XYZ file of C-alpha atoms in Angstrom:
571
model
C -176.407 -240.364 31.075
C -172.702 -240.511 32.069
C -170.803 -243.781 31.690
C -170.365 -245.854 34.865
C -166.915 -245.779 36.388
C -164.665 -248.755 35.783
C -164.995 -251.408 38.522
C -161.831 -252.048 40.504
C -162.977 -255.180 42.367
C -164.227 -258.653 41.374
C -167.791 -258.654 40.133
C -169.191 -260.571 43.088
C -167.764 -258.001 45.544
C -168.963 -254.793 43.908
C -170.877 -252.517 46.194
C -174.241 -251.107 45.103
C -172.805 -247.615 44.694
C -170.490 -248.853 41.926
C -173.450 -249.783 39.690
C -175.055 -247.131 37.463
C -178.267 -245.671 38.687
C -181.138 -244.102 36.791
C -183.750 -241.791 38.129
C -187.128 -243.489 37.835
C -188.858 -240.165 37.322
C -186.676 -239.336 34.268
C -186.818 -241.974 31.584
C -183.904 -242.187 29.184
C -184.196 -241.169 25.563
C -182.601 -243.318 22.912
C -183.165 -242.769 19.213
C -186.217 -240.610 19.905
C -187.968 -243.356 21.870
C -188.375 -243.310 25.581
C -186.944 -246.412 27.248
C -186.525 -247.228 30.869
C -183.089 -247.873 32.269
C -182.231 -251.548 32.619
C -179.490 -251.866 35.200
C -179.750 -255.661 35.098
C -178.129 -255.662 31.657
C -175.171 -253.752 33.062
C -174.779 -256.396 35.748
C -174.927 -259.140 33.113
C -172.053 -257.509 31.272
C -169.920 -257.456 34.404
C -170.718 -260.814 35.963
C -170.921 -264.209 34.267
C -174.010 -265.219 36.211
C -177.536 -265.210 34.838
C -179.606 -262.070 35.472
C -182.141 -264.096 37.433
C -179.445 -265.105 39.944
C -178.210 -261.555 40.573
C -179.324 -259.573 43.619
C -181.284 -256.377 43.251
C -179.044 -253.376 42.745
C -180.650 -251.525 45.633
C -179.983 -254.405 48.020
C -177.265 -254.022 50.610
C -173.837 -255.571 50.124
C -174.679 -258.450 52.441
C -177.057 -259.858 49.826
C -174.367 -259.831 47.112
C -171.943 -261.998 49.041
C -173.845 -265.277 48.453
C -173.093 -264.916 44.714
C -169.425 -265.505 45.458
C -170.290 -268.519 47.574
C -172.442 -269.859 44.779
C -169.591 -269.531 42.263
C -167.159 -271.313 44.561
C -169.630 -274.113 45.231
C -170.143 -274.641 41.485
C -166.399 -274.960 40.980
C -166.108 -277.409 43.847
C -168.939 -279.520 42.487
C -167.072 -280.333 39.283
C -165.732 -283.893 39.206
C -162.007 -284.251 39.645
C -161.787 -286.867 36.907
C -162.238 -285.603 33.384
C -165.392 -287.065 31.858
C -164.686 -289.489 29.069
C -166.016 -288.458 25.684
C -168.514 -290.953 24.376
C -166.907 -292.068 21.124
C -169.386 -294.801 20.311
C -173.094 -295.109 19.947
C -174.756 -295.178 23.361
C -177.045 -297.959 22.181
C -174.174 -300.459 22.408
C -173.139 -299.269 25.861
C -174.650 -300.487 29.094
C -176.540 -298.118 31.355
C -173.733 -298.337 33.906
C -171.189 -297.152 31.325
C -173.366 -294.256 30.217
C -173.896 -293.121 33.801
C -170.156 -293.381 34.508
C -169.342 -291.379 31.365
C -171.642 -288.562 32.478
C -170.244 -288.453 36.022
C -166.606 -288.889 34.996
C -166.046 -291.919 37.246
C -163.522 -294.488 36.052
C -164.891 -297.977 35.358
C -163.624 -301.479 36.060
C -163.829 -303.641 32.951
C -163.896 -307.420 33.401
C -162.562 -308.983 30.200
C -163.811 -312.199 28.692
C -161.259 -314.511 27.095
C -162.541 -313.963 23.553
C -161.752 -310.230 23.784
C -158.073 -310.936 24.428
C -157.919 -313.574 21.692
C -159.653 -311.235 19.238
C -157.423 -308.223 19.962
C -154.233 -308.987 21.925
C -153.691 -305.257 22.521
C -157.104 -304.805 24.131
C -155.492 -304.587 27.592
C -154.111 -301.168 26.696
C -157.151 -299.724 24.891
C -159.414 -298.756 27.790
C -157.922 -295.284 28.358
C -158.060 -294.268 32.039
C -160.248 -297.177 33.124
C -159.079 -300.257 35.022
C -159.018 -303.820 33.689
C -159.772 -306.968 35.694
C -158.825 -310.500 34.605
C -160.577 -313.433 36.301
C -158.527 -316.564 36.879
C -160.711 -318.590 34.515
C -159.750 -316.158 31.722
C -156.088 -317.007 32.235
C -156.975 -320.705 32.220
C -158.753 -320.394 28.890
C -155.837 -318.429 27.444
C -153.570 -321.302 28.402
C -155.860 -323.796 26.652
C -155.762 -321.860 23.366
C -152.060 -320.983 23.163
C -151.023 -324.084 21.195
C -151.133 -324.203 17.427
C -150.389 -321.983 14.437
C -153.821 -320.397 14.066
C -154.438 -316.680 14.482
C -156.232 -317.305 17.783
C -153.253 -319.233 19.168
C -150.839 -316.477 18.146
C -153.015 -313.849 19.819
C -153.204 -315.930 23.011
C -149.419 -316.208 23.116
C -149.021 -312.479 22.538
C -151.379 -311.701 25.431
C -149.429 -314.083 27.666
C -146.175 -312.332 26.803
C -147.703 -308.928 27.579
C -149.009 -310.158 30.933
C -145.636 -311.680 31.784
C -143.913 -308.358 31.051
C -146.404 -306.535 33.293
C -146.059 -308.846 36.313
C -142.413 -309.869 35.826
C -140.918 -307.660 38.582
C -144.012 -307.105 40.728
C -144.392 -308.581 44.227
C -147.513 -310.491 45.197
C -148.710 -307.742 47.548
C -148.358 -305.107 44.818
C -150.390 -307.192 42.369
C -153.440 -306.829 44.605
C -153.029 -303.034 44.496
C -153.060 -303.010 40.704
C -150.355 -302.846 38.038
C -150.087 -299.660 35.948
C -150.930 -300.509 32.349
C -148.630 -297.727 31.124
C -145.648 -299.675 32.444
C -144.757 -301.048 28.991
C -144.834 -297.665 27.293
C -148.534 -297.446 26.383
C -149.123 -293.818 27.335
C -152.831 -293.897 26.511
C -153.468 -296.674 29.058
C -153.736 -294.718 32.296
C -155.581 -297.352 34.315
C -154.451 -300.393 36.302
C -154.576 -304.130 35.737
C -156.069 -306.315 38.465
C -155.933 -310.102 38.749
C -158.266 -312.359 40.668
C -156.033 -313.209 43.638
C -158.662 -314.794 45.868
C -161.770 -316.903 45.540
C -164.812 -314.724 45.046
C -168.166 -316.318 45.563
C -170.887 -314.495 43.731
C -174.298 -316.105 44.126
C -175.823 -317.083 40.782
C -179.313 -318.497 40.194
C -179.661 -322.168 40.931
C -179.530 -324.405 37.913
C -176.609 -322.687 36.202
C -173.635 -325.079 35.906
C -171.026 -323.740 38.282
C -168.130 -325.331 36.433
C -168.764 -323.575 33.138
C -166.274 -320.818 32.351
C -168.908 -318.224 31.360
C -170.797 -318.722 34.610
C -167.609 -318.362 36.650
C -166.893 -315.027 34.984
C -170.468 -313.891 35.695
C -169.984 -314.867 39.326
C -166.815 -312.773 39.491
C -168.649 -309.736 38.081
C -171.413 -310.097 40.662
C -168.854 -310.454 43.464
C -166.986 -307.337 42.331
C -170.236 -305.369 42.348
C -170.882 -306.490 45.917
C -167.341 -305.594 47.055
C -167.378 -302.113 45.469
C -170.944 -300.791 45.555
C -170.047 -297.355 44.171
C -167.686 -298.580 41.457
C -169.077 -299.224 37.942
C -168.180 -302.814 36.992
C -168.792 -303.770 33.336
C -168.312 -307.114 31.609
C -166.765 -306.888 28.124
C -167.300 -309.879 25.838
C -167.452 -310.647 22.126
C -169.843 -313.525 22.865
C -173.425 -312.403 22.238
C -174.943 -315.153 24.395
C -172.597 -314.228 27.227
C -173.816 -310.631 27.142
C -177.440 -311.779 27.016
C -176.939 -313.993 30.092
C -175.245 -311.145 31.948
C -178.069 -308.726 31.244
C -180.638 -311.334 32.194
C -178.909 -311.560 35.577
C -178.898 -307.768 35.948
C -175.181 -307.380 35.262
C -173.888 -304.638 32.927
C -172.281 -306.093 29.797
C -171.234 -304.696 26.441
C -169.350 -305.577 23.287
C -165.708 -304.745 22.713
C -165.778 -301.976 20.124
C -162.412 -300.269 20.622
C -161.155 -302.099 17.531
C -163.821 -300.533 15.325
C -162.406 -298.231 12.701
C -165.834 -296.649 12.170
C -168.982 -296.712 14.232
C -171.169 -296.614 11.138
C -170.240 -298.231 7.846
C -172.125 -295.435 6.047
C -169.266 -293.117 7.065
C -166.716 -295.235 5.203
C -164.643 -293.423 2.613
C -166.109 -293.986 -0.868
C -163.352 -292.395 -2.938
C -165.893 -290.425 -5.007
C -167.233 -286.878 -4.588
C -169.965 -285.211 -6.619
C -169.126 -281.585 -7.288
C -171.816 -278.898 -6.789
C -173.526 -277.440 -9.836
C -171.868 -274.050 -9.306
C -168.406 -275.575 -9.033
C -166.906 -273.798 -12.053
C -168.435 -270.465 -11.053
C -166.766 -270.576 -7.639
C -163.546 -272.325 -8.644
C -163.010 -271.171 -12.227
C -161.286 -267.898 -11.377
C -157.571 -268.031 -12.133
C -157.753 -271.599 -13.414
C -154.624 -273.023 -15.067
C -154.693 -275.856 -17.593
C -152.002 -277.806 -19.447
C -151.415 -281.161 -21.094
C -148.837 -283.846 -20.382
C -147.936 -287.210 -21.845
C -148.129 -289.863 -19.144
C -147.725 -293.552 -19.850
C -148.049 -292.870 -23.565
C -151.323 -290.973 -23.181
C -152.072 -287.263 -23.453
C -153.741 -286.055 -20.265
C -155.221 -282.664 -19.360
C -154.565 -281.103 -15.961
C -156.391 -278.275 -14.168
C -155.054 -276.239 -11.258
C -158.011 -274.748 -9.430
C -158.543 -272.811 -6.208
C -161.688 -272.605 -4.105
C -163.464 -273.422 -0.846
C -164.188 -277.088 -1.630
C -160.530 -278.031 -2.106
C -159.604 -278.586 1.596
C -162.330 -281.243 1.864
C -160.866 -283.327 -0.974
C -158.211 -286.042 -0.716
C -155.408 -287.088 -3.030
C -156.447 -289.799 -5.521
C -160.114 -289.061 -4.910
C -162.433 -289.000 -7.923
C -164.674 -286.002 -8.610
C -167.429 -285.700 -11.156
C -169.922 -283.126 -12.338
C -172.899 -284.115 -14.466
C -174.900 -280.951 -15.278
C -178.580 -281.340 -16.037
C -178.692 -278.385 -18.411
C -177.082 -280.245 -21.299
C -173.493 -279.169 -20.667
C -170.647 -281.655 -20.919
C -169.907 -283.813 -17.888
C -166.590 -283.605 -16.061
C -164.769 -286.571 -14.536
C -161.521 -285.870 -12.716
C -158.904 -287.349 -10.444
C -157.346 -285.326 -7.605
C -153.577 -285.496 -8.057
C -152.238 -282.820 -5.707
C -153.603 -280.697 -2.882
C -151.838 -277.676 -1.415
C -154.057 -275.686 0.911
C -156.936 -274.355 -1.179
C -155.256 -275.259 -4.461
C -155.614 -278.644 -6.154
C -154.503 -280.259 -9.391
C -157.181 -282.292 -11.157
C -156.432 -284.778 -13.929
C -158.957 -285.834 -16.537
C -159.742 -289.536 -16.780
C -159.426 -291.996 -19.596
C -162.803 -293.201 -20.820
C -162.678 -296.972 -20.459
C -166.309 -297.151 -21.489
C -165.264 -296.702 -25.110
C -164.507 -299.855 -27.083
C -161.129 -298.559 -28.307
C -159.968 -298.211 -24.682
C -161.163 -301.651 -23.588
C -159.039 -303.578 -21.092
C -158.607 -307.200 -22.252
C -161.920 -306.865 -24.057
C -163.714 -305.413 -21.024
C -165.270 -301.937 -21.027
C -166.746 -300.073 -18.077
C -170.533 -300.025 -17.897
C -170.967 -297.220 -15.380
C -169.186 -294.298 -13.791
C -167.749 -296.204 -10.823
C -166.324 -298.981 -12.998
C -164.558 -296.344 -15.099
C -163.040 -294.886 -11.915
C -161.928 -298.366 -10.830
C -160.233 -299.123 -14.166
C -158.368 -295.803 -14.012
C -156.919 -296.894 -10.685
C -156.215 -300.460 -11.766
C -154.387 -299.331 -14.919
C -152.408 -296.558 -13.190
C -148.796 -297.726 -12.628
C -148.311 -295.001 -9.999
C -151.050 -296.517 -7.813
C -149.587 -299.393 -5.783
C -152.569 -300.230 -3.567
C -156.199 -300.337 -4.739
C -159.291 -301.280 -2.734
C -162.641 -301.997 -4.384
C -165.840 -302.373 -2.363
C -169.220 -303.337 -3.682
C -172.044 -305.800 -3.478
C -172.203 -308.985 -5.532
C -172.361 -308.403 -9.267
C -170.674 -304.986 -9.381
C -167.705 -306.372 -11.335
C -164.888 -306.189 -8.766
C -163.247 -309.508 -9.671
C -163.761 -309.140 -13.426
C -162.210 -305.664 -13.543
C -159.232 -306.708 -11.406
C -158.540 -309.811 -13.509
C -158.887 -307.921 -16.799
C -156.503 -305.195 -15.631
C -154.058 -307.828 -14.390
C -154.041 -309.770 -17.661
C -153.618 -306.597 -19.714
C -150.622 -305.452 -17.665
C -149.012 -308.897 -17.474
C -149.465 -310.155 -21.023
C -149.732 -306.937 -23.055
C -147.713 -304.160 -21.422
C -145.445 -306.542 -19.420
C -145.660 -304.192 -16.408
C -145.858 -307.161 -14.007
C -144.494 -310.700 -14.223
C -147.557 -312.659 -13.139
C -150.877 -312.492 -11.330
C -151.140 -313.954 -7.839
C -154.672 -314.636 -6.644
C -155.555 -315.450 -3.057
C -158.677 -315.346 -0.966
C -159.794 -316.100 2.530
C -160.734 -319.692 3.272
C -163.233 -319.376 6.082
C -162.281 -320.229 8.763
C -159.047 -318.360 8.085
C -155.779 -320.042 8.922
C -157.082 -323.597 9.233
C -155.332 -326.469 7.511
C -156.374 -327.140 3.909
C -154.466 -330.422 3.695
C -157.607 -332.544 3.710
C -158.142 -331.707 0.040
C -156.127 -333.723 -2.484
C -153.421 -332.354 -4.744
C -150.981 -329.473 -4.723
C -151.480 -326.066 -3.135
C -153.251 -324.694 -6.208
C -155.459 -327.781 -6.492
C -156.379 -327.503 -2.824
C -157.356 -323.859 -3.366
C -159.397 -324.570 -6.514
C -162.726 -325.120 -4.634
C -162.388 -321.601 -3.201
C -161.585 -320.073 -6.588
C -164.855 -320.716 -8.398
C -165.456 -316.972 -8.749
C -162.146 -316.500 -10.564
C -162.779 -319.460 -12.847
C -166.129 -317.967 -13.852
C -164.523 -314.633 -14.680
C -161.663 -316.263 -16.580
C -164.179 -317.970 -18.834
C -165.509 -314.522 -19.756
C -162.032 -313.092 -20.289
C -160.806 -316.074 -22.317
C -162.972 -315.123 -25.264
C -160.704 -315.103 -28.274
C -161.129 -314.735 -31.997
C -163.440 -317.395 -33.381
C -161.169 -317.698 -36.403
C -158.368 -318.994 -34.179
C -160.023 -322.385 -33.875
C -159.918 -324.849 -31.014
C -156.129 -325.059 -31.029
C -155.747 -321.287 -30.803
C -158.240 -320.966 -27.988
C -156.583 -323.809 -26.054
C -153.159 -322.197 -26.473
C -154.499 -318.865 -25.245
C -156.060 -320.479 -22.173
C -152.825 -322.307 -21.363
C -150.870 -319.064 -21.657
C -153.277 -317.256 -19.339
C -153.239 -320.101 -16.828
C -149.435 -320.074 -16.798
C -149.440 -316.409 -15.726
C -151.940 -316.850 -12.876
C -150.845 -318.434 -9.592
C -153.306 -319.431 -6.873
C -151.816 -319.100 -3.378
C -153.094 -319.810 0.100
C -153.019 -317.195 2.851
C -151.539 -319.771 5.221
C -148.122 -319.535 3.588
C -147.851 -315.787 3.004
C -145.839 -314.906 6.104
C -142.212 -314.141 5.295
C -142.676 -313.949 1.520
C -141.760 -310.996 -0.701
C -143.466 -310.457 -4.056
C -141.514 -308.547 -6.709
C -143.259 -307.197 -9.838
C -146.461 -309.106 -9.087
C -150.107 -308.199 -9.542
C -151.576 -309.482 -6.259
C -155.364 -309.842 -5.954
C -156.842 -310.472 -2.489
C -160.463 -311.533 -2.807
C -163.020 -311.610 0.054
C -160.781 -309.252 2.043
C -163.692 -308.343 4.336
C -163.096 -311.639 6.196
C -159.564 -310.610 7.181
C -158.652 -309.030 10.501
C -156.587 -305.812 10.480
C -153.526 -307.802 11.568
C -153.930 -310.292 8.714
C -154.327 -307.488 6.185
C -151.138 -305.903 7.497
C -149.339 -309.229 7.074
C -150.453 -309.443 3.436
C -149.875 -305.834 2.383
C -146.364 -305.820 3.841
C -145.461 -308.705 1.501
C -145.243 -306.257 -1.395
C -141.793 -305.808 -2.889
C -140.581 -303.394 -5.598
C -142.973 -303.046 -8.527
C -145.848 -304.975 -6.912
C -149.466 -303.826 -7.040
C -151.999 -305.103 -4.491
C -155.750 -305.170 -5.131
C -158.143 -305.787 -2.206
C -161.684 -306.791 -3.144
C -164.625 -307.360 -0.846
C -168.118 -306.638 0.365
C -168.327 -305.650 4.017
C -171.981 -306.705 4.083
C -170.929 -310.366 3.700
C -168.597 -311.096 6.621
C -168.279 -314.764 7.612
C -165.400 -314.619 10.112
C -166.541 -314.840 13.768
C -166.181 -311.679 15.887
C -165.627 -309.460 12.818
C -168.107 -306.725 11.991
C -168.352 -304.057 9.310
C -166.567 -301.599 11.572
C -163.707 -303.900 12.614
C -163.039 -305.689 9.323
C -159.533 -305.539 7.917
C -160.905 -304.199 4.631
C -162.550 -301.279 6.427
C -159.272 -300.766 8.286
C -157.096 -300.379 5.171
C -159.665 -298.238 3.320
C -159.709 -295.767 6.194
C -155.941 -295.783 6.790
C -154.804 -295.545 3.164
C -157.136 -292.733 2.086
C -155.257 -289.669 0.937
C -151.973 -291.477 0.179
C -150.553 -290.493 -3.201
C -149.996 -294.124 -4.291
C -153.283 -295.690 -3.241
C -156.880 -295.387 -4.327
C -160.338 -296.603 -3.413
C -163.666 -296.863 -5.211
C -167.000 -298.110 -3.904
C -168.915 -299.762 -6.744
C -172.611 -299.081 -6.328
C -174.397 -300.487 -9.367
C -174.691 -304.188 -10.162
C -173.935 -305.187 -13.738
C -174.245 -308.974 -13.566
C -177.657 -309.350 -15.189
C -181.130 -307.906 -14.983
C -182.228 -311.027 -13.099
C -179.483 -310.650 -10.481
C -180.140 -306.911 -10.091
C -183.849 -307.441 -9.616
C -183.267 -310.302 -7.176
C -180.927 -308.166 -5.067
C -183.632 -305.524 -4.780
C -186.663 -307.668 -3.943
C -185.164 -310.626 -2.052
């Protein structure tokens, strides 16, 4: 059968004579098997439509024309606004938001006061959607702007942002909406609306009309009545507020734009288990050499293979074969395309490599000690449940590098006093004495680390304890702003209770030669409005991964006691 001639017109306008024809009385032969001609497949190759939508090839040209109309109608039916990609779990979104995301319609978000006080930049984090501020929200912002707490500072920052937005806007233009991109926030493509008139939304009888939450609910109901086709969604960090809104049939959802991760299981662990066939796939052309670093002989491997692009700098890799071969524990030092340099680790599980008398009891603790004792690593984060040894390892590494190697001048220990930022002056004594009730965990670990030679006697043990105490300073987070620490070993305990802004304030205190250790358990968050996804500890773990001078390890196995391990499993 001859090839069909090349079409010279758009597919929808081809005439029937341009399509190939086959004589029904003469079946085609292909590979010795008789097959019937299938002109529909030729049409499918020319037109993007489905074969079921195509007209019969023997039909006149008038029946082909509707295909062009169908294509134009499909194009016209597409929404003009680009649908927003759903970045978060639909279970936390209201039905109104999900429907608006599918249709590509922009939403109007009514913000509760606690959202602005939790994240002062929340005004500019709603992408192309509009933001509405009820008057009672501005009143509550004014009530919370006084003081030195984190909430008061956030309230003042929001007020300054609002003043910059409305500074040169006339009253009539405010009602039309103020572009949120006015201050340089290119991602904020929506508008800001204020409540410029009294809106009476009918609420069920019995609800106190003077309460701020009920006034905001009334505004949401009034906005729904004014704009029937516009999705109006209440955003609040207050769980009870969202429950009341949904009970009244109003769409409400949490503010989750500050979440670093939607699921804490996706958090970077700092550890990767290599596949069993790792050396078979990556052993070709391997280079190996030894170097003396920090007085220790270390082996390096330069390998190439498909798994390398998925690794990160300062990530730990391990391979524990089950066939009796030797295990491999490495540290990723460099990555260049599909080539990486791996460094072997020091075995801190051996007694001769103990750190201030402490040896690692499992694989993750050995990884953590390699980071803590590495002078090239300036920022270390350790995550793990209670009893995994975070505080003990950090203190042991600090004492060894302050008193033995003299790498740092002293250890500075701080932790979050929940609620963060409140005055601790009600406790008697100096700053360190006021912080002592919060430092029980460190005192317990110091008792373990203060074990000295029994032959030294009581005087020797007392002298050792005094020396250790003189090198450890207990500081409060309240007085960290503006300070600079030089050659210090800074330990931040309970870092999961810090907001991302507070963590930034602390980490930027580091001067030359300072090492910062962040410890915490994101499953034990006590600060209001913080979750596992929005915690400051989660924030720094995600942002610092892959930096050549930082490292992270998630400690998985508890080593406190068999009683504590069993209790954590069954209780």
